Amino acid sequence: MKYGFAKRVNHMKSSAVRDILKVVNQGNVISFAGGLPDEKLFPVQEVRCAFDKALSEEPKVLQYGETEGIPGLREKLSERMEAKGISRYPENILVTSGSQQAIDLFARVMFNPGDIILTENPTYLAALQVFQSYEVNIVPVDSDEEGMTQVDLEKKIQQLKPKCIYIVPTYSNPEGKMWSLERRKQLLRLAEKYHTIVFEDDPYGDIQFDESENVPPLAAMDDNKYVVYTSTFSKTVVPAMRTGWITGPYQIIRMMAQAKQATDLHTNSLSQHALIALMEEFDLDEHIRTLRHAYKERMLVMKDIFDKADDLKIQYTEPKGGMFFWVSMPEEVNTTALLNEAVSNGVAFVPGTPFYVNQPAQHTMRLNFTNAEPDMIEEGMKRLIDVMKNRRGLDETK
Amino acid sequence: MKYGFAKRVNHMKSSAVRDILKVVNQGNVISFAGGLPDEKLFPVQEVRCAFDKALSEEPKVLQYGETEGIPGLREKLSERMEAKGISRYPENILVTSGSQQAIDLFARVMFNPGDIILTENPTYLAALQVFQSYEVNIVPVDSDEEGMTQVDLEKKIQQLKPKCIYIVPTYSNPEGKMWSLERRKQLLRLAEKYHTIVFEDDPYGDIQFDESENVPPLAAMDDNKYVVYTSTFSKTVVPAMRTGWITGPYQIIRMMAQAKQATDLHTNSLSQHALIALMEEFDLDEHIRTLRHAYKERMLVMKDIFDKADDLKIQYTEPKGGMFFWVSMPEEVNTTALLNEAVSNGVAFVPGTPFYVNQPAQHTMRLNFTNAEPDMIEEGMKRLIDVMKNRRGLDETK
């Protein structure tokens, strides 16, 4: 039988990253493809104690919970954001099933078909997927290594009257980019001038390699009027618990809570209680420092190998945090074609193409450096460099 | 600042049930309002052991998981459904964040604005909310105590060419109704004849008071062509873990998985691993028998009190399972007005009105009998009967 689907499914594509992951997980491939934290660094025993503590309390922790999130967790989130300079009352926070759901619920309450959304290019693949499923028009803004450029941004805001500007300004996915303070301020000034909502997606902000770096999130510079800010415990605690949050103007958060009620009633409340217990019994910030240190070391292993292979003529900017290296190969290289060779040679990455709204740079790729341990990174990079060199050789003999 | 929301938010209303619950939870009110299982019957120690076991395995249980659900859980679900006569491969099962998300994802991939959905009337409030948010037209079908009546159903299928027929045929919410075998077969015949999808929402099927009753789910009589079937662990294990599932034709389940990927990546996978451990270490069916027994006893306490108050001229059908009594008072009574008096008198229920697609019977109400223990049910019913009697007195002196 043929089933009549909704029109919007024409805009739904399976994520290339996840499809690759499925193949890669089956073999003996060292994968730099997924955006996975390292499970060996998970605080497993602490999570175990946290669940044990949560389950030693009232059986009520296993009952239906509030759509907005467990009040105790929203208080803790309010405190943690305050420490980053983001002052928001617990009432302005909605707990979500990962920050992915925060993006989806925001789109659900804000976007009509045909609305304009401004983004970086490339940008977070799964945000593009969400936006496309709401049948909006995504328009990229010219950007350089410091963030969106002001002239193109203002021109597009004036001409297109976008519903929202979506950005990942801190250790971005896929580019590992850090927006400068000046560009953050410029964007905020334009948001205020033209009354435009900014969606600040910040899953990686805590994975910061230089502890002295002190560029605040945009939300910290906004009076809770224009910036909607989301983050998650997926990178700092564990992904499996699917717990993120979003904060912003009360009207928007309230409307998103109503949408969430119809979507899944509420986020797993046992996990929320366990996260409260975890933060009470365990020094999460110390754990985050451990992650920063470990991931920085891995990033440097990867960087070092690239630096030594300078005959490959690849380009990258050293990431100051987060989970990704964004690499440009010489323009004649097609990284999607290269991926097949790489997988045959026991290493995987994500080609840059799917991260682009349009005009993809086919010679780009994203490499994750957090999932594999340093010796595996060395081995995987050795395999990758071999493939890159062979490819270069092929290109040159053409 | 005024924020420009999407058009679809005009169709989003906060659930009356949840809004009432918020007030009720604060006071000394005995609530028959929520659809809550009794937390005193939760298998807390077993859940605790299950998490402990899951967390003693590989740290991988805390990593990102498959969008479709953990394979081991889908296998267990396939086996459990097989025991109900529903033969479905694990590949045809999608694990969801509660069955609420199954409804939402189904609507998301199937419904265009203006599509026609046939439902019972009254029916599950939060399904109506989801459907309305997709801007469809919901059309009720004439029903009696055995289910939808065939003449009206066939007429409406022929005239309106609905995209889907949504039903809660087993111990329904709010009516506590059990569809007869004959009506189930009739509906299936019509679905086949007119190639119409049936969405069978079955959260309560396991809460069955007469163990000899043997009316199969519609999905058990369908060759996985027309029936999409959803259920949940919320009533049989605990609600907090937000784990449900949906099964149906592979094309539909596959499309829903793609939608889910953009919505929340995957359902809390630690909870999924814990559910596998729970079912391995613990006799879930024995626990379900305990619940059936306890909830039947409570239903009988409520029924007995209604039976003794026959001067109130209320009508109801004794529920054969599930969690709800559906009560009709004399037509001149408005139960929404009565609710205020009831809450003042220390007892709460849900007025019937919000469960209706249209033409609400304002003299109806839904009473939950699973959350309170028998002595509290007695006390709550005493308070409710007092309010009903006073109201009757007021009506008569008018």
Short mmCIF file of N, CA, C and O in Angstrom, two decimals, chain A residues 1 3-9 12 15 18 22 36-37 39 48 51-52 60-65 67-68 100-101 104 108-112 130 133-134 163 197 225-226 235 239-242 249 251 258 261-266 268-271, chain B residues 1 3-9 12 15 18 22 36-37 39 48 51-52 59-65 67-68 100-101 104 108-112 130 134 163 197 225-226 235 238-242 249 251 258 261-266 268-271:
data_model
loop_
_atom_site.label_atom_id
_atom_site.label_comp_id
_atom_site.label_asym_id
_atom_site.label_seq_id
_atom_site.Cartn_x
_atom_site.Cartn_y
_atom_site.Cartn_z
N MET A 1 0.84 -1.21 0.00
CA MET A 1 0.00 0.00 0.00
C MET A 1 0.87 1.25 0.00
O MET A 1 1.93 1.27 0.60
N TYR A 3 1.27 5.07 1.18
CA TYR A 3 0.71 5.92 2.24
C TYR A 3 0.88 7.38 1.86
O TYR A 3 1.90 7.78 1.32
N GLY A 4 -0.14 8.17 2.15
CA GLY A 4 -0.11 9.59 1.80
C GLY A 4 0.50 10.40 2.93
O GLY A 4 -0.15 10.66 3.94
N PHE A 5 1.74 10.78 2.78
CA PHE A 5 2.42 11.53 3.83
C PHE A 5 2.12 13.02 3.73
O PHE A 5 1.62 13.51 2.72
N ALA A 6 2.46 13.71 4.82
CA ALA A 6 2.34 15.17 4.82
C ALA A 6 3.37 15.77 3.88
O ALA A 6 4.44 15.21 3.68
N LYS A 7 3.02 16.94 3.36
CA LYS A 7 3.94 17.66 2.46
C LYS A 7 5.30 17.88 3.10
O LYS A 7 6.34 17.85 2.46
N ARG A 8 5.28 18.13 4.44
CA ARG A 8 6.54 18.51 5.10
C ARG A 8 7.58 17.38 5.08
O ARG A 8 8.74 17.65 5.26
N VAL A 9 7.17 16.13 4.84
CA VAL A 9 8.18 15.06 4.84
C VAL A 9 9.12 15.19 3.64
O VAL A 9 10.21 14.65 3.66
N MET A 12 12.26 16.37 4.89
CA MET A 12 12.95 15.60 5.92
C MET A 12 13.93 14.66 5.25
O MET A 12 13.56 13.82 4.45
N SER A 15 19.84 12.28 8.58
CA SER A 15 21.10 12.98 8.75
C SER A 15 22.24 12.15 8.17
O SER A 15 22.41 10.97 8.47
N ARG A 18 24.45 10.66 10.86
CA ARG A 18 23.96 9.46 11.54
C ARG A 18 23.97 8.25 10.60
O ARG A 18 24.23 7.14 11.03
N LYS A 22 26.14 4.79 11.35
CA LYS A 22 25.58 3.44 11.36
C LYS A 22 26.53 2.46 10.70
O LYS A 22 26.75 1.36 11.17
N LEU A 36 30.59 12.76 19.03
CA LEU A 36 30.42 12.03 20.29
C LEU A 36 31.48 12.42 21.31
O LEU A 36 32.66 12.48 20.99
N PRO A 37 31.07 12.63 22.57
CA PRO A 37 32.05 12.72 23.65
C PRO A 37 32.65 11.32 23.87
O PRO A 37 32.15 10.33 23.34
N GLU A 39 33.13 8.09 25.84
CA GLU A 39 32.42 7.39 26.92
C GLU A 39 33.35 6.95 28.05
O GLU A 39 32.91 6.74 29.18
N ARG A 48 25.66 6.70 38.52
CA ARG A 48 25.05 5.56 39.21
C ARG A 48 24.62 5.97 40.63
O ARG A 48 23.49 5.67 41.06
N PHE A 51 21.53 8.31 40.44
CA PHE A 51 20.25 7.61 40.26
C PHE A 51 19.86 6.89 41.55
O PHE A 51 18.70 6.88 41.94
N ASP A 52 20.85 6.32 42.20
CA ASP A 52 20.55 5.62 43.44
C ASP A 52 20.00 6.59 44.48
O ASP A 52 19.02 6.30 45.17
N LYS A 60 7.61 9.64 44.33
CA LYS A 60 7.11 10.71 43.47
C LYS A 60 8.08 11.05 42.34
O LYS A 60 7.68 11.59 41.30
N VAL A 61 9.37 10.79 42.52
CA VAL A 61 10.33 11.07 41.43
C VAL A 61 10.03 10.23 40.20
O VAL A 61 10.53 10.53 39.12
N LEU A 62 9.20 9.19 40.36
CA LEU A 62 8.86 8.34 39.22
C LEU A 62 7.47 8.65 38.63
O LEU A 62 7.02 8.00 37.70
N GLN A 63 6.81 9.65 39.22
CA GLN A 63 5.47 10.04 38.76
C GLN A 63 5.60 11.01 37.58
O GLN A 63 6.68 11.49 37.28
N TYR A 64 4.46 11.30 36.92
CA TYR A 64 4.45 12.37 35.92
C TYR A 64 4.99 13.65 36.54
O TYR A 64 4.77 13.91 37.74
N GLY A 65 5.69 14.44 35.75
CA GLY A 65 6.29 15.67 36.24
C GLY A 65 5.78 16.89 35.49
O GLY A 65 4.97 16.79 34.57
N THR A 67 5.62 19.91 32.92
CA THR A 67 6.08 20.11 31.54
C THR A 67 7.30 21.02 31.50
O THR A 67 8.24 20.80 30.73
N GLU A 68 7.32 22.04 32.33
CA GLU A 68 8.40 23.04 32.30
C GLU A 68 9.72 22.46 32.80
O GLU A 68 10.78 23.04 32.55
N GLN A 100 18.45 19.65 21.06
CA GLN A 100 17.79 19.43 19.78
C GLN A 100 16.30 19.74 19.89
O GLN A 100 15.72 20.39 19.03
N GLN A 101 15.68 19.27 20.98
CA GLN A 101 14.25 19.55 21.14
C GLN A 101 13.98 21.04 21.35
O GLN A 101 12.94 21.55 20.96
N ASP A 104 13.71 22.47 17.99
CA ASP A 104 12.45 22.07 17.34
C ASP A 104 11.25 22.81 17.93
O ASP A 104 10.38 23.29 17.20
N ARG A 108 8.75 25.39 16.14
CA ARG A 108 7.32 25.05 16.12
C ARG A 108 6.44 26.23 16.53
O ARG A 108 5.37 26.44 15.96
N VAL A 109 6.87 26.98 17.51
CA VAL A 109 6.01 28.08 17.97
C VAL A 109 6.29 29.38 17.22
O VAL A 109 5.48 30.30 17.26
N MET A 110 7.43 29.47 16.51
CA MET A 110 7.78 30.74 15.88
C MET A 110 7.60 30.78 14.36
O MET A 110 7.32 31.84 13.81
N PHE A 111 7.81 29.66 13.68
CA PHE A 111 7.98 29.74 12.22
C PHE A 111 6.72 29.37 11.44
O PHE A 111 6.14 28.31 11.64
N ASN A 112 6.38 30.23 10.50
CA ASN A 112 5.39 29.90 9.49
C ASN A 112 6.12 29.53 8.20
O ASN A 112 7.24 29.99 7.97
N VAL A 130 15.70 20.70 11.02
CA VAL A 130 14.49 21.13 11.73
C VAL A 130 13.84 22.29 10.96
O VAL A 130 12.64 22.25 10.66
N SER A 133 12.07 21.36 7.88
CA SER A 133 10.80 20.63 8.07
C SER A 133 9.65 21.60 8.37
O SER A 133 8.49 21.23 8.24
N TYR A 134 9.96 22.84 8.76
CA TYR A 134 8.91 23.85 8.94
C TYR A 134 8.74 24.72 7.69
O TYR A 134 8.06 25.74 7.73
N LYS A 163 12.74 36.22 10.59
CA LYS A 163 12.04 35.90 11.83
C LYS A 163 13.07 35.67 12.93
O LYS A 163 12.79 35.90 14.11
N ILE A 197 14.76 38.32 16.70
CA ILE A 197 15.16 37.31 17.69
C ILE A 197 16.46 36.63 17.27
O ILE A 197 16.64 36.28 16.11
N LYS A 225 15.47 39.98 26.14
CA LYS A 225 14.47 40.49 25.20
C LYS A 225 14.63 39.89 23.81
O LYS A 225 13.65 39.59 23.15
N TYR A 226 15.87 39.76 23.36
CA TYR A 226 16.10 39.35 21.97
C TYR A 226 16.77 38.00 21.82
O TYR A 226 16.71 37.40 20.77
N LYS A 235 27.15 17.11 26.51
CA LYS A 235 28.61 17.13 26.34
C LYS A 235 29.34 17.16 27.69
O LYS A 235 30.50 16.79 27.76
N PRO A 239 25.28 12.04 27.07
CA PRO A 239 24.21 12.27 26.09
C PRO A 239 22.95 11.45 26.34
O PRO A 239 21.85 11.90 26.02
N ALA A 240 23.11 10.25 26.92
CA ALA A 240 21.99 9.30 26.99
C ALA A 240 20.78 9.85 27.74
O ALA A 240 19.66 9.43 27.52
N MET A 241 21.03 10.80 28.67
CA MET A 241 19.93 11.29 29.49
C MET A 241 19.08 12.34 28.76
O MET A 241 18.02 12.72 29.26
N ARG A 242 19.53 12.78 27.59
CA ARG A 242 18.74 13.68 26.74
C ARG A 242 18.13 14.82 27.57
O ARG A 242 16.92 15.01 27.58
N PRO A 249 12.81 35.13 26.61
CA PRO A 249 11.66 35.91 27.06
C PRO A 249 10.52 34.99 27.52
O PRO A 249 10.25 33.96 26.87
N GLN A 251 7.32 35.04 27.39
CA GLN A 251 6.24 34.73 26.43
C GLN A 251 6.63 33.57 25.52
O GLN A 251 5.80 32.71 25.19
N GLN A 258 3.83 25.08 26.21
CA GLN A 258 2.53 24.58 25.73
C GLN A 258 2.73 23.61 24.57
O GLN A 258 2.06 22.59 24.47
N GLN A 261 4.01 20.31 25.90
CA GLN A 261 2.96 19.50 26.53
C GLN A 261 2.31 18.55 25.53
O GLN A 261 2.08 17.38 25.81
N ALA A 262 2.04 19.05 24.32
CA ALA A 262 1.44 18.20 23.29
C ALA A 262 2.47 17.27 22.67
O ALA A 262 2.13 16.22 22.13
N THR A 263 3.75 17.62 22.76
CA THR A 263 4.79 16.86 22.07
C THR A 263 5.21 15.61 22.84
O THR A 263 5.31 14.52 22.29
N ASP A 264 5.52 15.78 24.14
CA ASP A 264 5.94 14.62 24.92
C ASP A 264 5.61 14.76 26.41
O ASP A 264 6.23 14.09 27.24
N LEU A 265 4.69 15.64 26.77
CA LEU A 265 4.24 15.92 28.14
C LEU A 265 5.35 16.56 28.98
O LEU A 265 5.19 17.65 29.50
N HIS A 266 6.47 15.87 29.11
CA HIS A 266 7.60 16.45 29.83
C HIS A 266 8.83 15.58 29.58
O HIS A 266 8.71 14.45 29.12
N ASN A 268 11.97 13.26 30.61
CA ASN A 268 12.25 12.21 31.60
C ASN A 268 12.59 12.82 32.96
O ASN A 268 13.64 13.44 33.14
N SER A 269 11.68 12.68 33.92
CA SER A 269 11.87 13.42 35.18
C SER A 269 12.77 12.66 36.15
O SER A 269 13.41 13.28 37.00
N LEU A 270 12.90 11.35 36.00
CA LEU A 270 13.86 10.63 36.82
C LEU A 270 15.28 11.12 36.50
O LEU A 270 16.08 11.38 37.40
N SER A 271 15.57 11.28 35.21
CA SER A 271 16.88 11.80 34.83
C SER A 271 17.09 13.21 35.38
O SER A 271 18.19 13.57 35.79
N MET B 1 8.32 43.81 24.62
CA MET B 1 8.31 43.52 23.18
C MET B 1 7.24 42.47 22.83
O MET B 1 6.99 41.56 23.60
N TYR B 3 6.19 39.40 20.42
CA TYR B 3 6.88 38.43 19.58
C TYR B 3 5.91 37.86 18.56
O TYR B 3 4.74 37.61 18.87
N GLY B 4 6.38 37.69 17.34
CA GLY B 4 5.51 37.19 16.27
C GLY B 4 5.55 35.67 16.23
O GLY B 4 6.49 35.09 15.71
N PHE B 5 4.51 35.05 16.77
CA PHE B 5 4.49 33.59 16.82
C PHE B 5 3.98 33.00 15.51
O PHE B 5 3.40 33.71 14.68
N ALA B 6 4.19 31.71 15.37
CA ALA B 6 3.66 30.99 14.22
C ALA B 6 2.14 30.91 14.32
O ALA B 6 1.58 30.91 15.42
N LYS B 7 1.50 30.83 13.19
CA LYS B 7 0.03 30.72 13.15
C LYS B 7 -0.47 29.54 13.98
O LYS B 7 -1.51 29.60 14.63
N ARG B 8 0.32 28.45 13.95
CA ARG B 8 -0.17 27.23 14.60
C ARG B 8 -0.35 27.40 16.12
O ARG B 8 -1.06 26.62 16.72
N VAL B 9 0.29 28.39 16.73
CA VAL B 9 0.12 28.53 18.17
C VAL B 9 -1.31 28.93 18.54
O VAL B 9 -1.75 28.74 19.67
N MET B 12 -2.92 26.06 19.94
CA MET B 12 -2.34 25.41 21.11
C MET B 12 -2.97 25.97 22.36
O MET B 12 -2.89 27.16 22.63
N SER B 15 -3.38 22.29 28.49
CA SER B 15 -4.36 21.27 28.84
C SER B 15 -5.07 21.65 30.13
O SER B 15 -4.45 21.97 31.14
N ARG B 18 -4.01 19.54 33.08
CA ARG B 18 -2.74 19.88 33.71
C ARG B 18 -2.84 21.20 34.48
O ARG B 18 -2.20 21.36 35.52
N LYS B 22 -2.18 21.57 38.58
CA LYS B 22 -1.24 22.50 39.21
C LYS B 22 -1.84 23.11 40.46
O LYS B 22 -1.18 23.24 41.47
N LEU B 36 -3.24 9.79 36.77
CA LEU B 36 -2.01 9.32 37.38
C LEU B 36 -2.15 7.90 37.94
O LEU B 36 -3.11 7.60 38.63
N PRO B 37 -1.16 7.05 37.70
CA PRO B 37 -1.09 5.81 38.44
C PRO B 37 -0.70 6.11 39.90
O PRO B 37 -0.34 7.24 40.21
N GLU B 39 1.69 6.17 42.88
CA GLU B 39 3.15 6.04 43.06
C GLU B 39 3.51 5.04 44.16
O GLU B 39 4.61 4.50 44.17
N ARG B 48 15.26 0.75 40.72
CA ARG B 48 16.59 1.10 41.25
C ARG B 48 17.62 0.03 40.87
O ARG B 48 18.71 0.34 40.38
N PHE B 51 18.40 0.25 37.06
CA PHE B 51 19.37 1.30 36.71
C PHE B 51 20.77 0.88 37.16
O PHE B 51 21.75 1.10 36.45
N ASP B 52 20.84 0.29 38.33
CA ASP B 52 22.14 -0.12 38.82
C ASP B 52 22.75 -1.16 37.88
O ASP B 52 23.94 -1.10 37.56
N PRO B 59 30.10 1.65 29.65
CA PRO B 59 29.72 3.08 29.68
C PRO B 59 28.94 3.49 28.42
O PRO B 59 28.32 4.54 28.39
N LYS B 60 28.97 2.62 27.42
CA LYS B 60 28.25 2.91 26.18
C LYS B 60 26.76 3.15 26.41
O LYS B 60 26.10 3.80 25.60
N VAL B 61 26.21 2.59 27.49
CA VAL B 61 24.78 2.83 27.75
C VAL B 61 24.51 4.31 27.99
O VAL B 61 23.36 4.75 27.96
N LEU B 62 25.55 5.10 28.24
CA LEU B 62 25.36 6.54 28.47
C LEU B 62 25.71 7.38 27.23
O LEU B 62 25.64 8.60 27.28
N GLN B 63 26.07 6.71 26.14
CA GLN B 63 26.43 7.41 24.90
C GLN B 63 25.15 7.73 24.11
O GLN B 63 24.07 7.26 24.45
N TYR B 64 25.29 8.53 23.05
CA TYR B 64 24.18 8.72 22.12
C TYR B 64 23.70 7.36 21.63
O TYR B 64 24.51 6.44 21.46
N GLY B 65 22.40 7.23 21.40
CA GLY B 65 21.84 5.95 20.97
C GLY B 65 21.14 6.07 19.62
O GLY B 65 21.08 7.15 19.02
N THR B 67 18.27 6.44 16.93
CA THR B 67 16.99 7.15 16.88
C THR B 67 15.82 6.18 17.01
O THR B 67 14.82 6.49 17.69
N GLU B 68 15.93 5.01 16.40
CA GLU B 68 14.82 4.06 16.39
C GLU B 68 14.56 3.42 17.75
O GLU B 68 13.48 2.87 17.99
N GLN B 100 2.63 9.82 23.93
CA GLN B 100 2.27 11.17 23.47
C GLN B 100 3.14 11.56 22.27
O GLN B 100 2.64 12.11 21.29
N GLN B 101 4.44 11.27 22.34
CA GLN B 101 5.30 11.62 21.22
C GLN B 101 4.97 10.77 19.99
O GLN B 101 5.13 11.25 18.86
N ASP B 104 2.30 12.61 18.28
CA ASP B 104 2.81 13.84 17.65
C ASP B 104 3.62 13.53 16.39
O ASP B 104 3.45 14.18 15.36
N ARG B 108 2.88 14.54 12.58
CA ARG B 108 3.88 15.34 11.88
C ARG B 108 4.20 14.80 10.48
O ARG B 108 4.36 15.56 9.54
N VAL B 109 4.27 13.47 10.37
CA VAL B 109 4.62 12.93 9.05
C VAL B 109 3.39 12.69 8.16
O VAL B 109 3.54 12.53 6.96
N MET B 110 2.18 12.68 8.77
CA MET B 110 1.00 12.32 7.97
C MET B 110 0.10 13.50 7.61
O MET B 110 -0.55 13.47 6.57
N PHE B 111 -0.01 14.51 8.48
CA PHE B 111 -1.12 15.46 8.32
C PHE B 111 -0.71 16.76 7.64
O PHE B 111 0.23 17.43 8.07
N ASN B 112 -1.48 17.13 6.65
CA ASN B 112 -1.41 18.48 6.08
C ASN B 112 -2.54 19.32 6.65
O ASN B 112 -3.58 18.77 7.03
N VAL B 130 -2.77 17.82 19.93
CA VAL B 130 -1.75 17.59 18.90
C VAL B 130 -2.35 17.82 17.52
O VAL B 130 -1.81 18.57 16.70
N TYR B 134 -1.67 20.81 14.21
CA TYR B 134 -1.34 20.59 12.80
C TYR B 134 -2.45 21.10 11.87
O TYR B 134 -2.45 20.81 10.68
N LYS B 163 -7.89 11.22 6.50
CA LYS B 163 -6.50 10.77 6.45
C LYS B 163 -6.28 9.65 7.45
O LYS B 163 -5.42 8.80 7.26
N ILE B 197 -5.97 4.76 7.18
CA ILE B 197 -5.13 4.39 8.31
C ILE B 197 -5.93 4.51 9.62
O ILE B 197 -6.64 5.48 9.84
N LYS B 225 -0.90 -3.36 7.77
CA LYS B 225 -1.13 -2.53 6.58
C LYS B 225 -1.89 -1.25 6.93
O LYS B 225 -1.59 -0.19 6.41
N TYR B 226 -2.89 -1.39 7.80
CA TYR B 226 -3.76 -0.25 8.04
C TYR B 226 -3.71 0.29 9.46
O TYR B 226 -4.12 1.41 9.72
N LYS B 235 1.95 3.45 32.37
CA LYS B 235 0.93 2.95 33.30
C LYS B 235 1.36 1.63 33.95
O LYS B 235 0.85 1.27 35.00
N VAL B 238 6.53 3.00 35.17
CA VAL B 238 6.40 4.35 35.77
C VAL B 238 6.32 5.39 34.65
O VAL B 238 6.89 5.19 33.58
N PRO B 239 5.64 6.51 34.93
CA PRO B 239 5.55 7.56 33.89
C PRO B 239 6.84 8.33 33.70
O PRO B 239 7.13 8.80 32.60
N ALA B 240 7.66 8.49 34.77
CA ALA B 240 8.79 9.42 34.73
C ALA B 240 9.79 9.09 33.63
O ALA B 240 10.50 9.96 33.16
N MET B 241 9.85 7.81 33.23
CA MET B 241 10.85 7.40 32.25
C MET B 241 10.45 7.74 30.82
O MET B 241 11.28 7.62 29.91
N ARG B 242 9.20 8.17 30.63
CA ARG B 242 8.76 8.64 29.31
C ARG B 242 9.19 7.70 28.21
O ARG B 242 9.88 8.11 27.27
N PRO B 249 3.13 -0.03 9.62
CA PRO B 249 3.81 -0.28 8.34
C PRO B 249 5.20 0.35 8.34
O PRO B 249 5.38 1.47 8.81
N GLN B 251 7.07 1.77 6.13
CA GLN B 251 7.22 3.09 5.51
C GLN B 251 6.88 4.21 6.49
O GLN B 251 7.54 5.25 6.52
N GLN B 258 12.71 9.38 10.97
CA GLN B 258 13.40 10.55 10.42
C GLN B 258 12.93 11.84 11.09
O GLN B 258 13.72 12.73 11.38
N GLN B 261 14.43 12.08 14.55
CA GLN B 261 15.83 12.48 14.55
C GLN B 261 15.96 14.00 14.66
O GLN B 261 16.80 14.51 15.41
N ALA B 262 15.12 14.73 13.95
CA ALA B 262 15.17 16.19 14.03
C ALA B 262 14.52 16.70 15.32
O ALA B 262 14.82 17.80 15.78
N THR B 263 13.65 15.91 15.92
CA THR B 263 12.89 16.37 17.07
C THR B 263 13.68 16.26 18.37
O THR B 263 13.72 17.20 19.17
N ASP B 264 14.27 15.11 18.63
CA ASP B 264 15.02 14.96 19.89
C ASP B 264 16.14 13.91 19.79
O ASP B 264 16.59 13.39 20.82
N LEU B 265 16.58 13.62 18.56
CA LEU B 265 17.64 12.63 18.25
C LEU B 265 17.25 11.21 18.64
O LEU B 265 17.22 10.32 17.80
N HIS B 266 16.94 11.00 19.92
CA HIS B 266 16.47 9.67 20.34
C HIS B 266 15.91 9.78 21.75
O HIS B 266 16.15 10.78 22.45
N ASN B 268 15.66 8.92 25.67
CA ASN B 268 16.60 8.63 26.77
C ASN B 268 17.02 7.17 26.73
O ASN B 268 16.23 6.26 27.02
N SER B 269 18.27 6.92 26.38
CA SER B 269 18.68 5.54 26.15
C SER B 269 19.08 4.83 27.45
O SER B 269 18.99 3.60 27.53
N LEU B 270 19.47 5.59 28.46
CA LEU B 270 19.73 4.95 29.75
C LEU B 270 18.43 4.32 30.28
O LEU B 270 18.42 3.18 30.76
N SER B 271 17.34 5.06 30.18
CA SER B 271 16.05 4.50 30.61
C SER B 271 15.68 3.27 29.79
O SER B 271 15.11 2.31 30.31
#
